[in-house]
Coordinates of C-alpha atoms and ligand atoms in Angstrom, one line a residue:
M1 CA 68.4 -1.7 71.6
E2 CA 65.4 0.4 70.5
K3 CA 65.8 2.5 73.7
F4 CA 69.5 3.2 72.8
V5 CA 68.5 4.4 69.2
I6 CA 66.0 6.6 70.8
I7 CA 68.4 8.0 73.2
F8 CA 71.0 8.5 70.5
L9 CA 68.6 10.3 68.2
F10 CA 67.6 12.5 71.1
I11 CA 71.2 13.5 71.7
I12 CA 71.8 14.3 68.2
F13 CA 68.6 16.3 67.7
S14 CA 68.7 18.1 71.0
S15 CA 72.3 18.9 71.0
N16 CA 73.8 21.9 69.3
T17 CA 73.4 20.4 65.9
Y18 CA 71.6 23.4 64.6
A19 CA 73.7 26.1 65.9
Q20 CA 74.1 29.2 63.6
E21 CA 77.2 29.3 61.6
K22 CA 79.1 31.8 59.6
F23 CA 80.4 31.6 56.1
A24 CA 83.1 33.5 54.5
S25 CA 82.6 34.2 50.8
L26 CA 79.6 32.1 50.0
G27 CA 79.7 32.5 46.4
E28 CA 82.7 30.4 45.9
R29 CA 81.5 27.4 47.9
L30 CA 79.8 24.2 46.8
S31 CA 76.2 25.4 47.1
V32 CA 72.7 24.6 45.9
S33 CA 70.1 27.3 45.5
L34 CA 66.8 27.0 46.8
D35 CA 65.5 30.1 45.2
G36 CA 62.4 29.8 43.0
N37 CA 58.9 28.9 43.8
W38 CA 57.9 28.3 47.5
K39 CA 54.5 27.3 48.6
I40 CA 52.9 29.7 51.0
I41 CA 50.1 29.9 53.5
I42 CA 48.8 33.2 54.6
D43 CA 48.2 33.1 58.4
P44 CA 47.1 36.4 59.9
Y45 CA 45.9 34.7 63.0
E46 CA 49.1 32.6 63.4
N47 CA 47.0 29.6 63.4
G48 CA 49.7 27.4 62.1
Y49 CA 51.7 28.2 65.3
Y50 CA 49.4 28.8 68.3
D51 CA 46.5 26.7 69.4
Y52 CA 43.2 28.1 70.5
R53 CA 44.7 28.9 74.0
W54 CA 47.5 30.7 72.3
E55 CA 50.1 28.0 73.3
E56 CA 52.7 26.8 70.9
N57 CA 50.9 24.0 68.8
P58 CA 53.1 20.9 68.7
D59 CA 51.2 20.0 65.4
G60 CA 51.9 23.3 63.7
F61 CA 52.2 23.9 60.0
F62 CA 55.9 23.2 60.3
K63 CA 55.0 19.3 60.2
N64 CA 53.7 19.8 56.7
E65 CA 51.2 17.0 57.4
K66 CA 48.9 15.3 54.9
P67 CA 45.8 13.1 55.7
H68 CA 46.7 9.3 55.9
N69 CA 43.3 8.1 55.7
K70 CA 39.8 9.5 55.0
W71 CA 39.0 10.6 58.6
D72 CA 42.2 12.6 59.1
R73 CA 41.4 16.2 59.5
I74 CA 44.2 18.3 58.3
E75 CA 43.2 21.8 57.8
Y76 CA 46.1 23.1 55.7
D77 CA 47.9 21.9 52.6
F78 CA 51.0 23.5 51.4
D79 CA 51.0 21.7 48.1
K80 CA 47.6 22.9 47.2
S81 CA 48.4 26.4 48.2
V82 CA 49.7 29.3 46.2
S83 CA 53.4 30.1 45.6
L84 CA 55.7 33.0 45.9
I85 CA 59.0 33.7 44.4
V86 CA 62.1 33.6 46.6
P87 CA 64.0 35.8 46.8
G88 CA 61.3 38.5 46.8
D89 CA 58.9 40.3 49.0
W90 CA 55.4 39.2 49.3
N91 CA 53.8 42.8 49.0
S92 CA 54.7 43.2 45.3
Q93 CA 53.9 39.7 44.3
R94 CA 50.3 39.3 45.2
K95 CA 47.6 42.2 45.3
E96 CA 46.1 40.9 48.6
L97 CA 49.5 41.2 50.2
F98 CA 50.3 44.7 49.3
L99 CA 49.7 46.0 52.7
Y100 CA 49.9 42.7 54.7
E101 CA 51.9 42.7 57.9
G102 CA 51.8 39.4 59.7
T103 CA 52.7 35.8 59.3
I104 CA 53.2 33.8 56.1
W105 CA 54.4 30.2 56.1
Y106 CA 56.9 29.2 53.3
K107 CA 57.5 25.6 52.3
K108 CA 60.0 24.2 49.8
S109 CA 60.8 20.5 49.1
F110 CA 64.0 19.3 47.7
N111 CA 66.4 16.3 47.3
F112 CA 70.0 16.5 48.3
Q113 CA 72.9 14.3 47.4
K114 CA 75.4 14.9 50.3
R115 CA 79.0 14.0 49.7
T116 CA 81.1 12.0 52.3
N117 CA 82.9 13.9 54.9
T118 CA 81.3 17.1 54.5
R119 CA 79.0 19.4 56.5
V120 CA 75.8 21.0 55.3
F121 CA 74.3 24.3 56.1
L122 CA 71.2 26.2 55.3
R123 CA 71.7 29.8 54.7
F124 CA 69.2 32.7 54.4
G125 CA 70.4 36.0 52.9
A126 CA 67.7 37.9 54.8
V127 CA 64.2 37.3 55.9
N128 CA 62.0 40.3 57.0
Y129 CA 61.4 40.5 60.0
Q130 CA 61.4 37.2 62.1
A131 CA 62.0 33.8 60.8
I132 CA 61.3 30.5 62.6
V133 CA 63.0 27.7 60.5
Y134 CA 62.2 24.0 60.4
L135 CA 63.7 21.2 58.4
N136 CA 61.9 17.9 58.0
G137 CA 59.5 18.8 60.9
K138 CA 62.4 19.7 63.4
K139 CA 62.8 23.4 64.5
L140 CA 66.4 24.6 63.4
G141 CA 66.0 28.0 65.2
S142 CA 64.9 31.5 64.7
H143 CA 66.4 34.8 63.6
E144 CA 65.1 38.4 64.2
G145 CA 66.2 41.3 62.0
G146 CA 65.2 41.8 58.4
F147 CA 68.5 42.6 56.5
T148 CA 71.3 40.4 57.5
P149 CA 72.1 36.7 56.8
F150 CA 71.8 33.6 59.0
S151 CA 72.6 30.0 58.7
F152 CA 71.8 26.7 60.5
E153 CA 73.9 23.5 60.2
I154 CA 71.7 20.7 58.8
T155 CA 74.4 17.9 58.4
Q156 CA 72.4 15.5 60.7
L157 CA 69.0 16.2 59.4
V158 CA 69.2 16.5 55.6
R159 CA 68.4 13.3 53.7
E160 CA 68.8 12.1 50.1
K161 CA 65.0 12.5 49.2
D162 CA 62.0 14.5 50.1
N163 CA 63.3 17.1 52.6
F164 CA 61.0 20.0 53.3
I165 CA 61.9 23.4 54.8
V166 CA 59.3 25.3 56.4
V167 CA 59.7 28.9 57.4
K168 CA 57.3 31.0 59.5
V169 CA 57.9 34.6 58.4
D170 CA 56.5 37.4 60.4
N171 CA 56.8 41.0 59.5
K172 CA 54.4 42.4 62.1
R173 CA 55.9 45.7 63.4
C174 CA 56.6 45.9 67.2
A175 CA 57.6 48.6 69.7
E176 CA 60.7 46.5 70.8
C177 CA 61.8 45.7 67.3
V178 CA 64.6 47.2 65.2
P179 CA 63.2 49.2 63.4
T180 CA 60.5 49.9 65.6
L181 CA 56.7 50.7 64.8
N182 CA 57.4 53.8 62.9
T183 CA 59.5 54.1 59.8
D184 CA 59.4 56.0 56.5
W185 CA 59.8 52.9 54.1
W186 CA 57.8 50.0 53.1
N187 CA 57.7 47.1 55.4
Y188 CA 58.4 44.5 52.6
G189 CA 57.9 41.1 54.1
G190 CA 59.1 37.7 53.1
I191 CA 62.2 35.8 52.3
T192 CA 63.8 38.7 50.5
R193 CA 67.3 37.4 49.8
N194 CA 68.7 34.1 48.4
V195 CA 68.3 30.8 50.1
T196 CA 71.3 28.5 49.7
I197 CA 72.4 25.0 50.9
V198 CA 76.1 25.1 51.5
E199 CA 78.4 22.2 51.7
T200 CA 81.8 22.4 53.2
P201 CA 84.5 20.1 54.3
V202 CA 84.3 19.0 58.0
S203 CA 86.8 21.7 58.9
F204 CA 86.4 25.0 56.7
I205 CA 87.3 28.6 56.7
G206 CA 84.6 30.1 58.6
D207 CA 85.6 33.7 58.6
Y208 CA 88.5 36.0 57.7
C209 CA 89.6 39.6 57.5
I210 CA 92.2 41.1 55.1
Q211 CA 92.9 44.7 55.1
L212 CA 95.7 47.3 54.6
H213 CA 97.4 48.2 57.8
K214 CA 95.7 51.3 59.1
A215 CA 98.7 53.5 59.3
S216 CA 100.8 52.2 56.4
F217 CA 100.4 51.3 52.8
K218 CA 103.2 48.7 53.0
N219 CA 101.5 46.0 55.1
I220 CA 98.6 43.7 54.7
N221 CA 97.0 42.6 58.0
G222 CA 94.4 40.1 58.8
W223 CA 93.2 37.0 60.4
I224 CA 91.5 33.7 59.5
Q225 CA 89.2 31.5 61.6
V226 CA 89.1 27.9 60.7
N227 CA 85.8 26.3 61.9
G228 CA 86.0 22.7 63.3
S229 CA 89.8 22.6 63.0
R230 CA 92.3 20.9 65.2
C231 CA 95.1 23.3 66.0
G232 CA 98.3 23.2 63.9
Q233 CA 96.4 23.1 60.5
P234 CA 98.3 24.8 57.7
V235 CA 96.5 27.6 56.0
T236 CA 97.7 29.6 53.1
V237 CA 97.0 33.1 51.7
D238 CA 97.7 33.5 48.1
I239 CA 97.5 36.9 46.0
P240 CA 98.9 35.8 42.7
E241 CA 98.9 39.2 41.1
L242 CA 101.1 40.4 44.0
K243 CA 103.1 37.3 43.8
I244 CA 102.2 36.7 47.5
Y245 CA 102.0 33.2 48.9
K246 CA 102.2 32.8 52.6
R247 CA 101.8 29.8 54.8
Y248 CA 100.6 29.8 58.4
I249 CA 99.5 27.4 61.1
T250 CA 96.3 27.6 63.2
N251 CA 96.5 28.1 66.9
S252 CA 94.5 26.2 69.6
T253 CA 91.4 28.1 68.7
G254 CA 91.8 27.3 65.0
S255 CA 92.6 31.0 64.2
L256 CA 95.7 32.8 63.0
H257 CA 96.7 36.3 62.6
F258 CA 99.0 37.7 59.9
S259 CA 100.9 40.7 58.6
F260 CA 103.1 40.8 55.6
P261 CA 104.6 43.5 53.4
A262 CA 102.9 44.1 50.0
N263 CA 103.2 46.6 47.3
V264 CA 99.5 47.1 46.5
K265 CA 97.8 49.4 44.0
L266 CA 95.3 51.3 46.3
W267 CA 91.6 51.1 45.9
S268 CA 90.0 54.4 45.1
P269 CA 87.0 55.9 43.3
E270 CA 89.3 56.8 40.4
N271 CA 90.9 53.5 40.3
P272 CA 88.9 50.7 42.1
V273 CA 91.6 48.0 42.0
L274 CA 90.5 44.6 43.4
Y275 CA 92.9 41.6 43.9
D276 CA 92.0 38.0 43.7
V277 CA 92.7 36.6 47.1
I278 CA 92.7 32.8 47.7
L279 CA 92.7 31.4 51.2
A280 CA 93.1 27.7 51.6
S281 CA 93.1 25.3 54.6
E282 CA 93.9 21.6 54.4
K283 CA 90.5 20.8 52.8
D284 CA 88.9 24.1 52.1
T285 CA 89.4 27.0 49.6
V286 CA 87.8 30.5 49.6
R287 CA 88.3 33.1 47.0
D288 CA 87.4 36.8 47.4
L289 CA 88.0 40.0 45.4
I290 CA 89.5 42.5 47.7
G291 CA 90.6 46.2 47.5
F292 CA 93.1 47.8 49.8
R293 CA 92.8 51.3 51.0
T294 CA 93.0 53.3 54.1
I295 CA 90.3 55.6 55.6
E296 CA 90.8 58.1 58.5
T297 CA 90.1 61.5 59.7
K298 CA 92.3 64.4 60.6
G299 CA 90.7 67.4 62.2
T300 CA 87.6 68.2 60.2
Q301 CA 88.6 66.2 57.1
I302 CA 88.2 62.7 55.9
F303 CA 91.4 61.1 54.2
L304 CA 91.2 58.3 51.8
N305 CA 94.7 56.7 51.2
N306 CA 96.2 59.6 53.0
K307 CA 94.6 62.3 50.8
P308 CA 91.7 64.5 51.7
V309 CA 88.6 63.5 50.0
F310 CA 85.1 65.1 49.7
L311 CA 82.2 62.8 49.7
R312 CA 80.0 63.5 46.7
G313 CA 77.1 61.2 47.7
I314 CA 73.5 60.3 47.5
S315 CA 71.2 58.2 49.8
I316 CA 69.5 55.0 48.5
H317 CA 66.8 52.7 49.7
E318 CA 66.9 49.1 48.7
E319 CA 64.0 49.4 46.3
A320 CA 64.1 47.9 42.8
P321 CA 63.9 50.5 39.9
F322 CA 60.8 50.0 37.7
R323 CA 59.3 47.2 39.7
S324 CA 58.7 48.9 43.2
S325 CA 59.7 45.9 45.2
R326 CA 62.8 44.9 47.4
A327 CA 65.9 45.0 45.3
N328 CA 68.2 42.0 45.5
S329 CA 69.7 41.1 42.0
L330 CA 73.0 42.2 40.5
D331 CA 70.9 43.9 37.8
D332 CA 69.1 46.0 40.3
A333 CA 72.5 46.9 42.0
R334 CA 74.0 47.8 38.5
I335 CA 71.0 50.1 37.6
L336 CA 71.0 51.8 41.0
L337 CA 74.6 52.3 41.3
G338 CA 74.8 53.2 37.6
W339 CA 72.6 56.2 38.2
V340 CA 74.7 57.0 41.3
K341 CA 77.8 57.2 39.0
E342 CA 75.9 59.1 36.3
L343 CA 75.2 61.8 39.1
G344 CA 79.0 62.1 39.5
C345 CA 79.0 60.5 42.9
N346 CA 82.0 58.9 44.7
F347 CA 79.9 58.0 47.7
V348 CA 76.7 56.4 48.6
R349 CA 74.6 56.1 51.7
L350 CA 72.8 52.8 51.8
A351 CA 69.9 53.7 54.0
H352 CA 68.5 52.6 56.4
Y353 CA 69.6 49.0 57.0
P354 CA 72.2 46.6 55.6
H355 CA 71.6 46.3 51.7
N356 CA 72.0 43.2 50.0
E357 CA 75.5 41.7 49.0
N358 CA 75.3 42.6 45.3
M359 CA 75.2 46.3 46.2
L360 CA 78.5 46.0 48.1
K361 CA 80.2 44.0 45.4
E362 CA 79.1 46.5 42.8
A363 CA 80.2 49.5 44.9
D364 CA 83.6 47.7 45.3
R365 CA 83.8 47.3 41.5
L366 CA 82.7 50.8 40.6
G367 CA 84.8 52.6 43.2
L368 CA 82.0 54.0 45.3
M369 CA 82.6 54.6 49.0
V370 CA 79.8 53.4 51.2
W371 CA 78.0 54.3 54.4
S372 CA 76.4 51.2 55.7
E373 CA 73.9 51.2 58.6
I374 CA 71.6 49.3 61.0
P375 CA 67.9 50.2 61.3
V376 CA 68.2 51.9 64.7
Y377 CA 65.8 54.6 63.5
W378 CA 63.8 57.3 65.2
T379 CA 62.2 56.2 68.5
I380 CA 63.7 52.8 69.4
K381 CA 63.0 51.3 72.8
W382 CA 66.2 52.7 74.4
K383 CA 65.6 51.0 77.8
S384 CA 64.7 47.5 76.5
K385 CA 67.4 44.8 76.7
Q386 CA 65.6 42.8 74.0
T387 CA 65.9 45.8 71.7
Y388 CA 69.6 46.5 72.5
D389 CA 70.4 42.7 72.0
N390 CA 68.6 42.8 68.7
A391 CA 70.4 46.0 67.3
S392 CA 73.7 44.7 68.6
L393 CA 73.1 41.3 66.6
Q394 CA 72.2 43.2 63.4
L395 CA 75.4 45.4 63.9
S396 CA 77.6 42.3 64.3
E397 CA 76.0 40.5 61.4
M398 CA 76.4 43.5 59.1
I399 CA 80.1 44.0 60.0
E400 CA 80.8 40.2 59.8
R401 CA 79.3 40.0 56.4
D402 CA 81.0 43.0 55.0
R403 CA 84.2 43.7 56.6
N404 CA 86.3 42.7 53.6
R405 CA 84.5 45.2 51.2
A406 CA 87.0 48.0 50.5
S407 CA 83.9 50.2 49.4
I408 CA 82.6 50.4 53.1
I409 CA 84.3 53.4 54.8
C410 CA 81.9 53.9 57.7
W411 CA 79.4 52.1 59.8
S412 CA 76.5 54.1 61.0
V413 CA 74.8 53.1 64.3
S414 CA 71.6 55.3 64.1
N415 CA 69.4 57.6 62.3
E416 CA 67.7 60.7 63.8
T417 CA 67.3 59.3 67.3
P418 CA 66.0 61.8 69.9
L419 CA 68.3 62.9 72.7
S420 CA 68.1 61.1 76.2
K421 CA 70.5 59.5 78.6
P422 CA 69.3 55.9 77.8
R423 CA 69.7 56.6 74.1
L424 CA 73.3 57.8 74.5
E425 CA 74.2 54.7 76.6
F426 CA 72.5 52.4 74.0
L427 CA 74.4 54.0 71.2
K428 CA 77.7 54.1 73.0
G429 CA 77.4 50.5 73.5
L430 CA 76.9 49.9 69.8
I431 CA 79.9 52.2 68.9
R432 CA 82.1 50.2 71.4
Q433 CA 81.0 47.0 69.7
A434 CA 81.5 48.4 66.2
R435 CA 85.0 49.4 67.1
A436 CA 85.8 46.0 68.7
L437 CA 84.7 44.2 65.6
D438 CA 86.4 46.5 63.2
S439 CA 88.9 49.1 64.2
T440 CA 89.7 50.3 60.7
R441 CA 86.6 52.0 59.6
L442 CA 84.9 55.2 60.7
I443 CA 81.9 55.3 63.1
T444 CA 79.2 57.7 62.3
A445 CA 75.5 58.4 63.0
A446 CA 72.9 60.6 61.4
M447 CA 72.1 63.1 64.1
E448 CA 69.7 66.1 64.4
R449 CA 70.7 69.7 64.9
H450 CA 68.9 72.7 66.5
Y451 CA 68.7 76.4 66.2
T452 CA 70.6 78.5 68.7
D453 CA 69.1 81.6 67.0
E454 CA 67.0 82.1 63.7
S455 CA 70.1 81.8 61.6
T456 CA 72.4 79.5 63.3
Q457 CA 72.2 75.7 63.2
M458 CA 74.1 74.0 65.9
I459 CA 75.3 70.5 65.9
D460 CA 76.1 69.5 69.6
D461 CA 74.4 66.2 70.1
P462 CA 76.3 64.4 72.9
L463 CA 76.7 61.4 70.6
G464 CA 79.1 63.6 68.6
E465 CA 81.9 62.9 71.2
F466 CA 81.9 59.1 70.4
V467 CA 81.7 59.1 66.6
D468 CA 84.5 59.9 64.1
V469 CA 82.4 61.6 61.6
L470 CA 79.4 63.8 62.4
G471 CA 76.4 62.8 60.3
C472 CA 73.5 65.2 60.2
N473 CA 70.1 65.3 58.4
E474 CA 68.4 68.6 57.8
Y475 CA 65.4 69.7 55.8
I476 CA 65.7 73.4 55.4
G477 CA 63.5 74.5 52.6
W478 CA 61.1 71.5 53.1
Y479 CA 60.0 70.7 56.8
D480 CA 61.8 73.9 57.7
G481 CA 60.8 77.0 55.9
L482 CA 61.1 77.8 52.2
P483 CA 64.2 77.0 49.9
N484 CA 65.6 80.6 50.4
K485 CA 65.7 80.1 54.0
A486 CA 68.9 78.3 53.4
D487 CA 70.6 81.7 52.3
T488 CA 70.4 82.9 55.8
I489 CA 71.6 79.9 57.8
R490 CA 75.1 79.4 59.2
W491 CA 76.3 76.2 60.7
K492 CA 78.3 75.5 63.8
T493 CA 79.4 72.6 65.8
I494 CA 81.2 72.0 69.2
Y495 CA 83.3 69.2 67.7
Q496 CA 86.4 69.3 65.7
K497 CA 85.3 66.5 63.4
P498 CA 84.3 66.2 59.7
L499 CA 80.6 66.5 59.0
I500 CA 78.6 64.6 56.3
I501 CA 75.2 66.1 55.7
S502 CA 73.5 62.8 55.5
E503 CA 70.1 64.0 54.3
F504 CA 68.5 67.0 52.8
G505 CA 65.9 67.3 50.1
G506 CA 62.4 67.9 49.2
S507 CA 59.6 66.3 47.2
A508 CA 58.6 66.6 43.6
L509 CA 56.4 64.6 41.3
Y510 CA 58.1 63.8 38.2
G511 CA 56.6 65.8 35.3
L512 CA 54.7 68.2 37.7
H513 CA 55.8 71.7 36.5
A514 CA 55.1 75.0 38.1
D515 CA 57.1 78.1 39.4
S516 CA 59.6 77.4 42.1
L517 CA 57.3 78.3 45.1
T518 CA 54.7 75.5 44.2
V519 CA 55.2 72.6 46.4
W520 CA 55.6 69.1 44.7
S521 CA 56.8 70.7 41.5
E522 CA 60.1 69.8 40.0
E523 CA 60.9 73.5 40.0
Y524 CA 60.5 73.7 43.8
Q525 CA 62.8 70.8 44.4
E526 CA 65.3 72.2 41.8
S527 CA 65.3 75.6 43.7
L528 CA 65.7 73.7 47.0
Y529 CA 68.7 72.0 45.7
K530 CA 70.2 75.3 44.5
H531 CA 69.7 77.1 47.8
Q532 CA 70.9 74.1 49.8
L533 CA 74.1 73.7 47.8
A534 CA 74.9 77.4 48.2
M535 CA 74.5 77.0 51.9
L536 CA 76.4 73.8 52.3
Q537 CA 79.4 75.1 50.4
K538 CA 80.0 77.7 53.2
I539 CA 80.4 75.0 56.0
P540 CA 84.0 74.9 56.7
F541 CA 83.9 71.5 58.3
L542 CA 81.8 69.8 55.6
S543 CA 83.3 66.7 54.3
G544 CA 80.5 65.3 52.2
M545 CA 76.9 65.0 51.6
S546 CA 74.3 62.2 50.7
P547 CA 71.1 64.1 49.7
W548 CA 67.7 62.3 50.3
I549 CA 67.4 60.5 47.9
L550 CA 68.3 58.7 44.6
M551 CA 64.8 57.4 43.6
D552 CA 61.3 57.8 44.7
F553 CA 60.3 54.9 47.1
R554 CA 57.3 53.4 48.6
S555 CA 56.2 54.7 52.0
P556 CA 53.0 53.9 54.0
R557 CA 53.3 57.4 55.5
R558 CA 52.9 59.2 52.2
Q559 CA 49.2 59.2 51.2
L560 CA 48.5 62.3 49.3
P561 CA 46.5 61.2 46.3
G562 CA 47.6 62.1 42.8
I563 CA 51.0 63.2 44.2
Q564 CA 52.4 60.6 46.7
D565 CA 50.2 57.7 46.4
F566 CA 52.2 55.9 49.0
R567 CA 55.5 57.0 47.7
N568 CA 58.1 59.4 49.2
R569 CA 58.7 61.7 46.3
K570 CA 62.1 63.1 47.4
G571 CA 63.9 61.1 44.6
L572 CA 66.0 62.8 42.1
L573 CA 64.6 60.1 39.8
S574 CA 61.0 58.7 39.7
E575 CA 60.4 55.0 40.4
H576 CA 60.6 54.6 36.6
G577 CA 64.1 56.2 36.4
E578 CA 62.9 59.6 35.0
R579 CA 65.3 62.3 36.0
K580 CA 63.8 65.3 37.7
K581 CA 65.3 68.7 37.2
A582 CA 67.0 68.7 40.7
F583 CA 69.1 65.6 39.3
Y584 CA 70.9 67.9 36.9
V585 CA 71.6 70.4 39.5
L586 CA 73.4 68.1 41.8
Q587 CA 75.2 66.4 38.9
K588 CA 76.5 69.9 37.7
Y589 CA 77.6 70.6 41.3
Y590 CA 79.4 67.4 41.7
E591 CA 81.1 67.8 38.3
E592 CA 82.3 71.3 39.4
I593 CA 83.7 70.1 42.7
R594 CA 85.3 67.0 41.0
T595 CA 87.2 69.1 38.6
K596 CA 88.3 71.4 41.4
Q597 CA 89.5 68.7 43.5
E598 CA 91.6 67.0 40.9
Ligands
GCB1 C1 64.2 61.6 57.4 C2 64.5 60.2 57.4 C3 64.2 59.5 56.3 C4 63.0 60.0 55.7 C5 63.1 61.5 55.3 C6 61.9 62.2 54.8 O1 64.8 62.5 58.1 O2 65.8 59.8 57.9 O3 64.1 58.0 56.4 O4 62.4 59.3 54.6 O5 63.4 62.2 56.5 O6 61.6 62.1 53.6 O7 61.1 62.8 55.5

């Protein structure tokens, strides 16, 4: 009998019990937040993971051991250790962790009253960079990539009392990682987004996609995937405001596709209409707020809802205003995107990785079109399969999380990557994948350009052939000459496609005033913006811009004392929200083109 129980438990625990699962619209589900204080152990030598021969230690910190008698020698104790707040990066919470890159163990204890006939999942909004997750001493799995969600099923493992989750979080940079060793932003480590326990019926709506038909305003198309379903399960789509109530039946894989006529008010920056959409299977219900719009290109223009649109944008990092830490909350999103609106933007580039869900929800609500990207940045290991697989995972996790957000108009696969054949193959693979996952949005990449003579900038990166919209970063007036150099430059491309200047800019320390040729002064940055805007206006195939950047942000590459102090100063606002002179230059320009366009 005992043997039977052991075999049975072995089957449960070694089978696919802990497979990663997807959730549609988390917010509306039965869930318990595990945010708050987590106990932590700082472990620079990964002593809680490896033994002295650098082999995985079967008695690692994940066991959360305590001495049982006076001779038990346990050399760690979560409960006597310090705490960190989750969600949050560790760098901004404890002085000694400001520059820390390595392993920190997190532990959270909790009780859980599971209902009958339900399944239970543990979901992390994001952990930077690698997470190995354990529950009650059992490994659930691991995840690599710092900006996308992942979940594990814990139905069989979770108990009523005294559960403990242990997470090994490691943010060491590595050459094969995505991003790689070198970036221009702070490597904020930790459990940086919310942690939730989600309880679902045994069969639940795992994923869905609802969009306006690409080529018509008259039809809504989509699909629903029911997880754990028998085929033939009834599923309904309800949009009360449109008086739409449709009933479908799942096929043998638990999914269904639909298309029905609808007379929707289109989502746009001027009128960001969102509809309450309710999806229900036999036992499960999911609600979402969804906007309907189309996005496409014709020649060198971008069309929103069949009308040409110019993208008045700005780039943003996911850094919190006033506190210099990772942003996560709705308040952070409201402040950042509030400034974006104040600038007169209708577009925002969320650089250089997928931002938290609050940013997208706010963008949907405020009517801001969004460029969303994965951290394939600079010199990734193009020939490494591990790197490719990881980039590809981050791409699908981004698209799967956000494909119902009307605000997102384009997916970007890379930023300023140097030309080579392996790089082209790598990025073509990602583009194919993005199109297969979402055929309705535009694909782009921030590319570089080069001079064909001293006054001609040429965009002819071979990647241009495979994207829908050309993205291009340029720093004329900063890394490339003085601001007035822009007056002499003409732009050319070999492609008949719209162009977004996805970055331009220069640094200024807020409050540093001098003449317009004094580097780091607000006047230099102001002059740079004036010259840039005058140049950009003359590009006939220009469809938008997202200058670099809304707010000053932390970067380990920016060391100049008294000026940078570990901050990239290209913000139009300081980290305290003070507006620099260039802010008003861009604001005025956007106001002018907005009134011309309307
Ligand atoms: C770039 C990068 C961006 C940097 C910026 C800069 O081209 O895409 O991540 O922060 O330049 O400030 O140099």
